[in-house]
PDB file of C-alpha atoms and ligand atoms in Angstrom:
ATOM      1  CA  MET A  14      30.411 -42.392 -13.287  1.00 42.00           C
ATOM      2  CA  MET A  15      33.451 -39.906 -13.218  1.00 43.00           C
ATOM      3  CA  ARG A  16      32.243 -37.917 -16.055  1.00 49.00           C
ATOM      4  CA  ILE A  17      28.785 -37.003 -14.054  1.00 42.00           C
ATOM      5  CA  PHE A  18      30.600 -36.233 -10.493  1.00 40.00           C
ATOM      6  CA  LYS A  19      32.331 -33.462 -12.591  1.00 46.00           C
ATOM      7  CA  ILE A  20      29.640 -32.794 -14.392  1.00 41.00           C
ATOM      8  CA  LEU A  21      27.964 -32.134 -11.200  1.00 38.00           C
ATOM      9  CA  ILE A  22      31.136 -30.183 -10.215  1.00 38.00           C
ATOM     10  CA  LEU A  23      30.852 -27.499 -12.436  1.00 41.00           C
ATOM     11  CA  LEU A  24      26.957 -27.097 -12.061  1.00 39.00           C
ATOM     12  CA  GLY A  25      27.834 -26.465  -8.760  1.00 38.00           C
ATOM     13  CA  ALA A  26      30.764 -24.007  -9.743  1.00 41.00           C
ATOM     14  CA  LEU A  27      27.750 -22.153 -12.549  1.00 40.00           C
ATOM     15  CA  PHE A  28      24.937 -22.422 -10.036  1.00 37.00           C
ATOM     16  CA  PRO A  29      25.700 -19.608  -7.613  1.00 38.00           C
ATOM     17  CA  VAL A  30      26.174 -17.172 -10.674  1.00 38.00           C
ATOM     18  CA  GLY A  31      23.499 -18.468 -12.498  1.00 36.00           C
ATOM     19  CA  PHE A  32      21.235 -17.469  -9.402  1.00 37.00           C
ATOM     20  CA  ALA A  33      22.462 -14.141  -8.426  1.00 38.00           C
ATOM     21  CA  PHE A  34      20.954 -13.134 -11.929  1.00 42.00           C
ATOM     22  CA  ALA A  35      17.936 -15.059 -12.521  1.00 37.00           C
ATOM     23  CA  GLY A  36      16.649 -15.422  -8.661  1.00 41.00           C
ATOM     24  CA  GLU A  37      17.603 -11.849  -6.981  1.00 48.00           C
ATOM     25  CA  ASN A  38      15.119  -8.614  -7.306  1.00 49.00           C
ATOM     26  CA  PRO A  39      11.754 -10.563  -7.857  1.00 46.00           C
ATOM     27  CA  GLY A  40       9.664  -7.502  -9.486  1.00 51.00           C
ATOM     28  CA  THR A  41      12.693  -5.587 -10.647  1.00 75.00           C
ATOM     29  CA  ARG A  42      10.781  -3.943 -13.187  1.00 90.00           C
ATOM     30  CA  ASP A  43       7.926  -2.877 -11.476  1.00 96.00           C
ATOM     31  CA  PRO A  44       7.629   0.380  -9.738  1.00 97.00           C
ATOM     32  CA  ALA A  45       5.385  -0.877  -7.267  1.00 96.00           C
ATOM     33  CA  ALA A  46       6.963  -3.812  -6.004  1.00 95.00           C
ATOM     34  CA  SER A  47      10.439  -2.379  -6.118  1.00 96.00           C
ATOM     35  CA  LEU A  48       8.637   0.379  -3.639  1.00 97.00           C
ATOM     36  CA  GLN A  49       7.584  -2.097  -1.844  1.00 96.00           C
ATOM     37  CA  LYS A  50      11.103  -4.049  -1.463  1.00 96.00           C
ATOM     38  CA  LEU A  51      12.368  -0.519  -0.600  1.00 97.00           C
ATOM     39  CA  MET A  52      10.344   0.447   2.242  1.00 98.00           C
ATOM     40  CA  ALA A  53      10.335  -3.045   3.591  1.00 98.00           C
ATOM     41  CA  GLY A  54      13.737  -2.669   4.052  1.00 98.00           C
ATOM     42  CA  ASN A  55      13.468   0.517   5.835  1.00 98.00           C
ATOM     43  CA  GLN A  56      10.869  -0.949   8.326  1.00 98.00           C
ATOM     44  CA  ARG A  57      13.268  -3.751   9.256  1.00 98.00           C
ATOM     45  CA  PHE A  58      16.024  -0.997   9.359  1.00 98.00           C
ATOM     46  CA  VAL A  59      13.766   0.920  11.902  1.00 98.00           C
ATOM     47  CA  SER A  60      13.072  -1.839  13.957  1.00 98.00           C
ATOM     48  CA  GLY A  61      16.419  -3.469  14.484  1.00 97.00           C
ATOM     49  CA  LYS A  62      15.636  -6.021  12.266  1.00 97.00           C
ATOM     50  CA  THR A  63      17.877  -5.984   9.558  1.00 97.00           C
ATOM     51  CA  LEU A  64      19.171  -9.203   7.154  1.00 96.00           C
ATOM     52  CA  HIS A  65      22.005  -7.353   5.470  1.00 96.00           C
ATOM     53  CA  PRO A  66      20.890  -9.169   2.402  1.00 95.00           C
ATOM     54  CA  ASP A  67      23.047  -9.605  -0.733  1.00 93.00           C
ATOM     55  CA  GLN A  68      26.425  -9.118   1.326  1.00 94.00           C
ATOM     56  CA  GLY A  69      28.061 -12.054   0.803  1.00 96.00           C
ATOM     57  CA  ALA A  70      30.778 -13.905  -1.777  1.00 97.00           C
ATOM     58  CA  ASP A  71      28.112 -15.317  -4.058  1.00 95.00           C
ATOM     59  CA  ARG A  72      26.359 -12.371  -4.485  1.00 95.00           C
ATOM     60  CA  ARG A  73      29.565 -10.241  -5.183  1.00 96.00           C
ATOM     61  CA  GLU A  74      30.858 -12.972  -7.352  1.00 96.00           C
ATOM     62  CA  GLY A  75      27.789 -13.230  -9.331  1.00 94.00           C
ATOM     63  CA  LEU A  76      27.596  -9.571 -10.064  1.00 95.00           C
ATOM     64  CA  VAL A  77      30.647  -9.236 -11.888  1.00 95.00           C
ATOM     65  CA  GLN A  78      29.239  -9.635 -15.259  1.00 94.00           C
ATOM     66  CA  GLY A  79      26.343  -7.299 -14.786  1.00 94.00           C
ATOM     67  CA  GLN A  80      24.240  -5.474 -12.081  1.00 95.00           C
ATOM     68  CA  ASN A  81      20.118  -5.343 -11.845  1.00 94.00           C
ATOM     69  CA  PRO A  82      19.356  -2.619  -9.463  1.00 97.00           C
ATOM     70  CA  PHE A  83      15.587  -2.218  -8.658  1.00 97.00           C
ATOM     71  CA  ALA A  84      15.878   1.192  -7.420  1.00 98.00           C
ATOM     72  CA  ILE A  85      17.593   4.698  -8.194  1.00 98.00           C
ATOM     73  CA  ILE A  86      17.964   6.714  -5.123  1.00 98.00           C
ATOM     74  CA  LEU A  87      18.778  10.412  -5.404  1.00 98.00           C
ATOM     75  CA  SER A  88      20.248  11.042  -2.094  1.00 98.00           C
ATOM     76  CA  CYS A  89      21.876  13.776  -0.004  1.00 98.00           C
ATOM     77  CA  SER A  90      25.581  13.007   0.489  1.00 98.00           C
ATOM     78  CA  ASP A  91      25.070  13.338   4.700  1.00 98.00           C
ATOM     79  CA  SER A  92      27.102  11.097   5.950  1.00 98.00           C
ATOM     80  CA  ARG A  93      23.709   9.839   8.321  1.00 98.00           C
ATOM     81  CA  VAL A  94      21.695   8.800   5.422  1.00 98.00           C
ATOM     82  CA  PRO A  95      23.490   5.906   3.760  1.00 98.00           C
ATOM     83  CA  PRO A  96      20.965   4.244   1.044  1.00 98.00           C
ATOM     84  CA  GLU A  97      22.347   0.921   1.323  1.00 98.00           C
ATOM     85  CA  LEU A  98      22.002   0.667   5.301  1.00 98.00           C
ATOM     86  CA  ILE A  99      18.942   2.925   5.607  1.00 98.00           C
ATOM     87  CA  PHE A 100      16.731   0.805   2.929  1.00 98.00           C
ATOM     88  CA  ASP A 101      18.644  -2.521   4.483  1.00 98.00           C
ATOM     89  CA  GLN A 102      19.570  -3.622   0.947  1.00 97.00           C
ATOM     90  CA  GLY A 103      23.019  -5.125  -0.664  1.00 96.00           C
ATOM     91  CA  LEU A 104      25.323  -5.428  -3.084  1.00 97.00           C
ATOM     92  CA  GLY A 105      23.418  -4.885  -6.851  1.00 96.00           C
ATOM     93  CA  ASP A 106      20.381  -3.638  -5.318  1.00 97.00           C
ATOM     94  CA  LEU A 107      20.425   0.156  -5.451  1.00 98.00           C
ATOM     95  CA  PHE A 108      22.120   2.562  -7.807  1.00 98.00           C
ATOM     96  CA  VAL A 109      22.697   5.599  -5.618  1.00 98.00           C
ATOM     97  CA  VAL A 110      23.588   9.093  -6.990  1.00 98.00           C
ATOM     98  CA  ARG A 111      24.237  11.225  -3.916  1.00 98.00           C
ATOM     99  CA  VAL A 112      25.184  15.040  -4.042  1.00 98.00           C
ATOM    100  CA  ALA A 113      24.831  17.522  -0.912  1.00 98.00           C
ATOM    101  CA  GLY A 114      21.042  18.542  -0.856  1.00 98.00           C
ATOM    102  CA  ASN A 115      20.292  15.719  -3.109  1.00 98.00           C
ATOM    103  CA  THR A 116      19.687  17.851  -6.233  1.00 98.00           C
ATOM    104  CA  PHE A 117      20.458  17.368  -9.915  1.00 98.00           C
ATOM    105  CA  THR A 118      22.362  19.272 -12.647  1.00 98.00           C
ATOM    106  CA  ASP A 119      23.293  17.591 -16.156  1.00 98.00           C
ATOM    107  CA  LEU A 120      25.624  15.419 -14.714  1.00 98.00           C
ATOM    108  CA  GLU A 121      23.483  13.880 -11.961  1.00 98.00           C
ATOM    109  CA  LEU A 122      20.702  13.188 -14.766  1.00 98.00           C
ATOM    110  CA  GLY A 123      23.009  11.723 -16.829  1.00 98.00           C
ATOM    111  CA  SER A 124      23.646   8.987 -13.886  1.00 98.00           C
ATOM    112  CA  ILE A 125      19.931   8.466 -13.255  1.00 98.00           C
ATOM    113  CA  GLU A 126      19.089   7.930 -16.790  1.00 98.00           C
ATOM    114  CA  TYR A 127      21.536   5.545 -17.293  1.00 98.00           C
ATOM    115  CA  GLY A 128      20.101   3.605 -14.071  1.00 98.00           C
ATOM    116  CA  ALA A 129      16.519   3.858 -15.695  1.00 98.00           C
ATOM    117  CA  SER A 130      17.209   3.214 -19.519  1.00 97.00           C
ATOM    118  CA  VAL A 131      19.966   1.082 -19.420  1.00 97.00           C
ATOM    119  CA  LEU A 132      20.030  -0.877 -16.047  1.00 96.00           C
ATOM    120  CA  LYS A 133      16.566  -0.392 -16.470  1.00 96.00           C
ATOM    121  CA  ALA A 134      15.662   0.372 -12.746  1.00 98.00           C
ATOM    122  CA  PRO A 135      11.475   0.912 -12.193  1.00 98.00           C
ATOM    123  CA  LEU A 136      12.106   3.354  -9.431  1.00 98.00           C
ATOM    124  CA  ILE A 137      13.904   6.996  -8.679  1.00 98.00           C
ATOM    125  CA  MET A 138      13.110   7.826  -5.029  1.00 98.00           C
ATOM    126  CA  VAL A 139      14.630  11.729  -4.371  1.00 98.00           C
ATOM    127  CA  LEU A 140      15.370  11.112  -0.436  1.00 98.00           C
ATOM    128  CA  GLY A 141      15.647  14.189   1.553  1.00 98.00           C
ATOM    129  CA  HIS A 142      16.513  14.443   5.109  1.00 98.00           C
ATOM    130  CA  ASP A 143      15.846  16.609   8.089  1.00 96.00           C
ATOM    131  CA  HIS A 144      18.271  18.799   9.474  1.00 97.00           C
ATOM    132  CA  CYS A 145      20.077  19.002   5.825  1.00 98.00           C
ATOM    133  CA  GLY A 146      23.184  21.490   6.130  1.00 97.00           C
ATOM    134  CA  ALA A 147      22.645  21.896   2.141  1.00 97.00           C
ATOM    135  CA  VAL A 148      19.359  23.094   2.008  1.00 96.00           C
ATOM    136  CA  GLU A 149      19.413  24.923   5.721  1.00 96.00           C
ATOM    137  CA  ALA A 150      22.840  26.727   4.004  1.00 96.00           C
ATOM    138  CA  THR A 151      20.643  27.735   1.120  1.00 95.00           C
ATOM    139  CA  LEU A 152      17.932  29.440   3.309  1.00 93.00           C
ATOM    140  CA  LYS A 153      20.217  31.624   5.000  1.00 91.00           C
ATOM    141  CA  ASP A 154      20.804  33.258   1.589  1.00 86.00           C
ATOM    142  CA  LYS A 155      24.359  34.215   2.596  1.00 93.00           C
ATOM    143  CA  PRO A 156      27.739  34.303   0.001  1.00 93.00           C
ATOM    144  CA  LEU A 157      29.205  30.628   0.719  1.00 96.00           C
ATOM    145  CA  PRO A 158      32.705  29.458  -0.172  1.00 96.00           C
ATOM    146  CA  GLY A 159      34.413  28.144  -3.387  1.00 97.00           C
ATOM    147  CA  HIS A 160      31.948  25.826  -4.979  1.00 96.00           C
ATOM    148  CA  ILE A 161      29.392  25.302  -2.331  1.00 96.00           C
ATOM    149  CA  GLU A 162      28.180  28.408  -4.106  1.00 96.00           C
ATOM    150  CA  ALA A 163      27.173  26.717  -7.067  1.00 96.00           C
ATOM    151  CA  LEU A 164      25.028  24.242  -4.828  1.00 97.00           C
ATOM    152  CA  ALA A 165      23.149  26.547  -2.957  1.00 97.00           C
ATOM    153  CA  LYS A 166      22.579  28.472  -6.754  1.00 96.00           C
ATOM    154  CA  ARG A 167      20.857  24.894  -7.876  1.00 97.00           C
ATOM    155  CA  ILE A 168      18.864  24.104  -4.494  1.00 97.00           C
ATOM    156  CA  LYS A 169      17.433  27.923  -4.043  1.00 95.00           C
ATOM    157  CA  PRO A 170      14.411  27.706  -7.085  1.00 96.00           C
ATOM    158  CA  ASP A 171      13.424  24.204  -5.920  1.00 96.00           C
ATOM    159  CA  LEU A 172      12.586  25.811  -2.463  1.00 93.00           C
ATOM    160  CA  LYS A 173       9.918  28.114  -3.712  1.00 87.00           C
ATOM    161  CA  GLY A 174       6.638  27.521  -4.468  1.00 75.00           C
ATOM    162  CA  LYS A 175       5.321  25.775  -1.837  1.00 78.00           C
ATOM    163  CA  THR A 176       2.668  26.818   1.026  1.00 77.00           C
ATOM    164  CA  CYS A 177       3.556  24.968   3.934  1.00 74.00           C
ATOM    165  CA  ALA A 178       1.658  24.351   7.297  1.00 72.00           C
ATOM    166  CA  THR A 179       4.147  24.390   9.656  1.00 72.00           C
ATOM    167  CA  ASP A 180       6.183  26.857  10.913  1.00 78.00           C
ATOM    168  CA  ASP A 181       9.470  25.138  10.620  1.00 88.00           C
ATOM    169  CA  LYS A 182      10.873  26.762   7.541  1.00 91.00           C
ATOM    170  CA  LEU A 183      13.774  24.082   7.117  1.00 94.00           C
ATOM    171  CA  ARG A 184      11.411  21.358   7.166  1.00 93.00           C
ATOM    172  CA  CYS A 185       9.196  22.974   4.413  1.00 94.00           C
ATOM    173  CA  ALA A 186      12.044  23.786   2.419  1.00 95.00           C
ATOM    174  CA  ILE A 187      12.882  20.418   2.558  1.00 96.00           C
ATOM    175  CA  GLU A 188       9.784  18.885   1.298  1.00 95.00           C
ATOM    176  CA  ALA A 189       9.669  21.755  -1.148  1.00 96.00           C
ATOM    177  CA  ASN A 190      13.387  20.763  -2.372  1.00 97.00           C
ATOM    178  CA  VAL A 191      12.119  17.212  -2.915  1.00 97.00           C
ATOM    179  CA  GLU A 192       8.966  17.602  -4.452  1.00 96.00           C
ATOM    180  CA  SER A 193      10.440  20.037  -7.211  1.00 97.00           C
ATOM    181  CA  LEU A 194      13.140  17.581  -7.830  1.00 98.00           C
ATOM    182  CA  VAL A 195      10.547  14.668  -8.292  1.00 98.00           C
ATOM    183  CA  GLY A 196       8.400  17.101 -10.587  1.00 97.00           C
ATOM    184  CA  GLN A 197      11.734  17.903 -12.747  1.00 98.00           C
ATOM    185  CA  LEU A 198      12.785  14.322 -13.319  1.00 98.00           C
ATOM    186  CA  GLY A 199       9.335  12.703 -13.899  1.00 98.00           C
ATOM    187  CA  LYS A 200       8.790  15.501 -16.876  1.00 98.00           C
ATOM    188  CA  SER A 201      12.443  15.090 -17.919  1.00 98.00           C
ATOM    189  CA  GLU A 202      13.127  14.707 -21.803  1.00 98.00           C
ATOM    190  CA  PRO A 203      14.043  12.755 -23.493  1.00 98.00           C
ATOM    191  CA  VAL A 204      14.969   9.769 -21.364  1.00 98.00           C
ATOM    192  CA  LEU A 205      12.741   9.824 -18.124  1.00 98.00           C
ATOM    193  CA  ALA A 206       9.281  10.958 -19.089  1.00 98.00           C
ATOM    194  CA  PRO A 207       8.448   8.901 -21.679  1.00 98.00           C
ATOM    195  CA  LEU A 208       9.247   5.709 -19.185  1.00 98.00           C
ATOM    196  CA  VAL A 209       6.925   7.336 -16.971  1.00 98.00           C
ATOM    197  CA  LYS A 210       4.033   7.598 -19.293  1.00 98.00           C
ATOM    198  CA  GLU A 211       4.406   3.797 -20.552  1.00 97.00           C
ATOM    199  CA  GLY A 212       4.391   2.910 -16.327  1.00 97.00           C
ATOM    200  CA  LYS A 213       7.907   1.340 -16.980  1.00 97.00           C
ATOM    201  CA  LEU A 214       8.973   3.936 -14.367  1.00 98.00           C
ATOM    202  CA  LYS A 215       7.843   5.878 -11.217  1.00 98.00           C
ATOM    203  CA  VAL A 216       9.499   8.776  -9.288  1.00 98.00           C
ATOM    204  CA  VAL A 217       8.689   9.477  -6.268  1.00 98.00           C
ATOM    205  CA  GLY A 218       9.880  11.772  -2.941  1.00 98.00           C
ATOM    206  CA  ALA A 219      10.654  10.994   0.552  1.00 98.00           C
ATOM    207  CA  ARG A 220      12.046  12.387   3.399  1.00 98.00           C
ATOM    208  CA  TYR A 221      14.241  10.617   5.883  1.00 98.00           C
ATOM    209  CA  ASN A 222      14.284  10.954   9.854  1.00 98.00           C
ATOM    210  CA  LEU A 223      17.761  11.148  11.171  1.00 98.00           C
ATOM    211  CA  ALA A 224      16.428  10.158  15.195  1.00 98.00           C
ATOM    212  CA  THR A 225      13.965   7.206  13.711  1.00 98.00           C
ATOM    213  CA  GLY A 226      15.378   6.147  10.545  1.00 98.00           C
ATOM    214  CA  VAL A 227      11.901   6.343   9.115  1.00 98.00           C
ATOM    215  CA  VAL A 228      11.291   6.814   5.475  1.00 98.00           C
ATOM    216  CA  GLU A 229       7.831   8.700   4.992  1.00 98.00           C
ATOM    217  CA  ARG A 230       7.030   9.173   1.705  1.00 96.00           C
ATOM    218  CA  LEU A 231       6.313  13.000   0.693  1.00 94.00           C
ATOM    219  CA  ASP A 232       4.564  12.290  -2.647  1.00 74.00           C
TER     220      ASP A 232
HETATM  221 ZN1   ZN B 324      21.531  16.904   3.601  1.00 79.22          ZN
END
């Protein structure tokens, strides 16, 4: 009897760990399911019905031995655009790369490739936002101090080549930036493009509205 009791205690101790790996993130390998999960979280955030999922001690402890994020987010460093909050997700859910202007160089690309090929996250979202200071500064085309100039230099080519219906130059540039980056990531060799071709990875673009909290798809 005592032995059975001990086994039950052992199972109880192990169960949360096993559950954290086996039960969370349904559709983790499916781009469409991942996108749906992301956008559902944003709807909760917008409507004020956030669940704050996957943030308890069980989840935290269950992730010690590994992670299984269901999406990669390339977003701006802007303090008003924190992916885990605006998508109402928790620990281990999102693999986030943040840099001003949500752009990328080889270093960020390496992180994204790690998320897609090693961690097998099936979705990359390039997330721009309105009133983006990095894009705005790039548009002004004036010398910038220190290494901020390097950011503008990287962002600038992506702002060209889009015809916009709107007179809002900044809005148009933010869209152009996201769309260009989505195109580059989708074609990126040797890691991302083959995954996209095999249907194991999808790259999408979106813009976050600071006032409403809505994430709007741009692709
Ligand atoms: Zn920004």
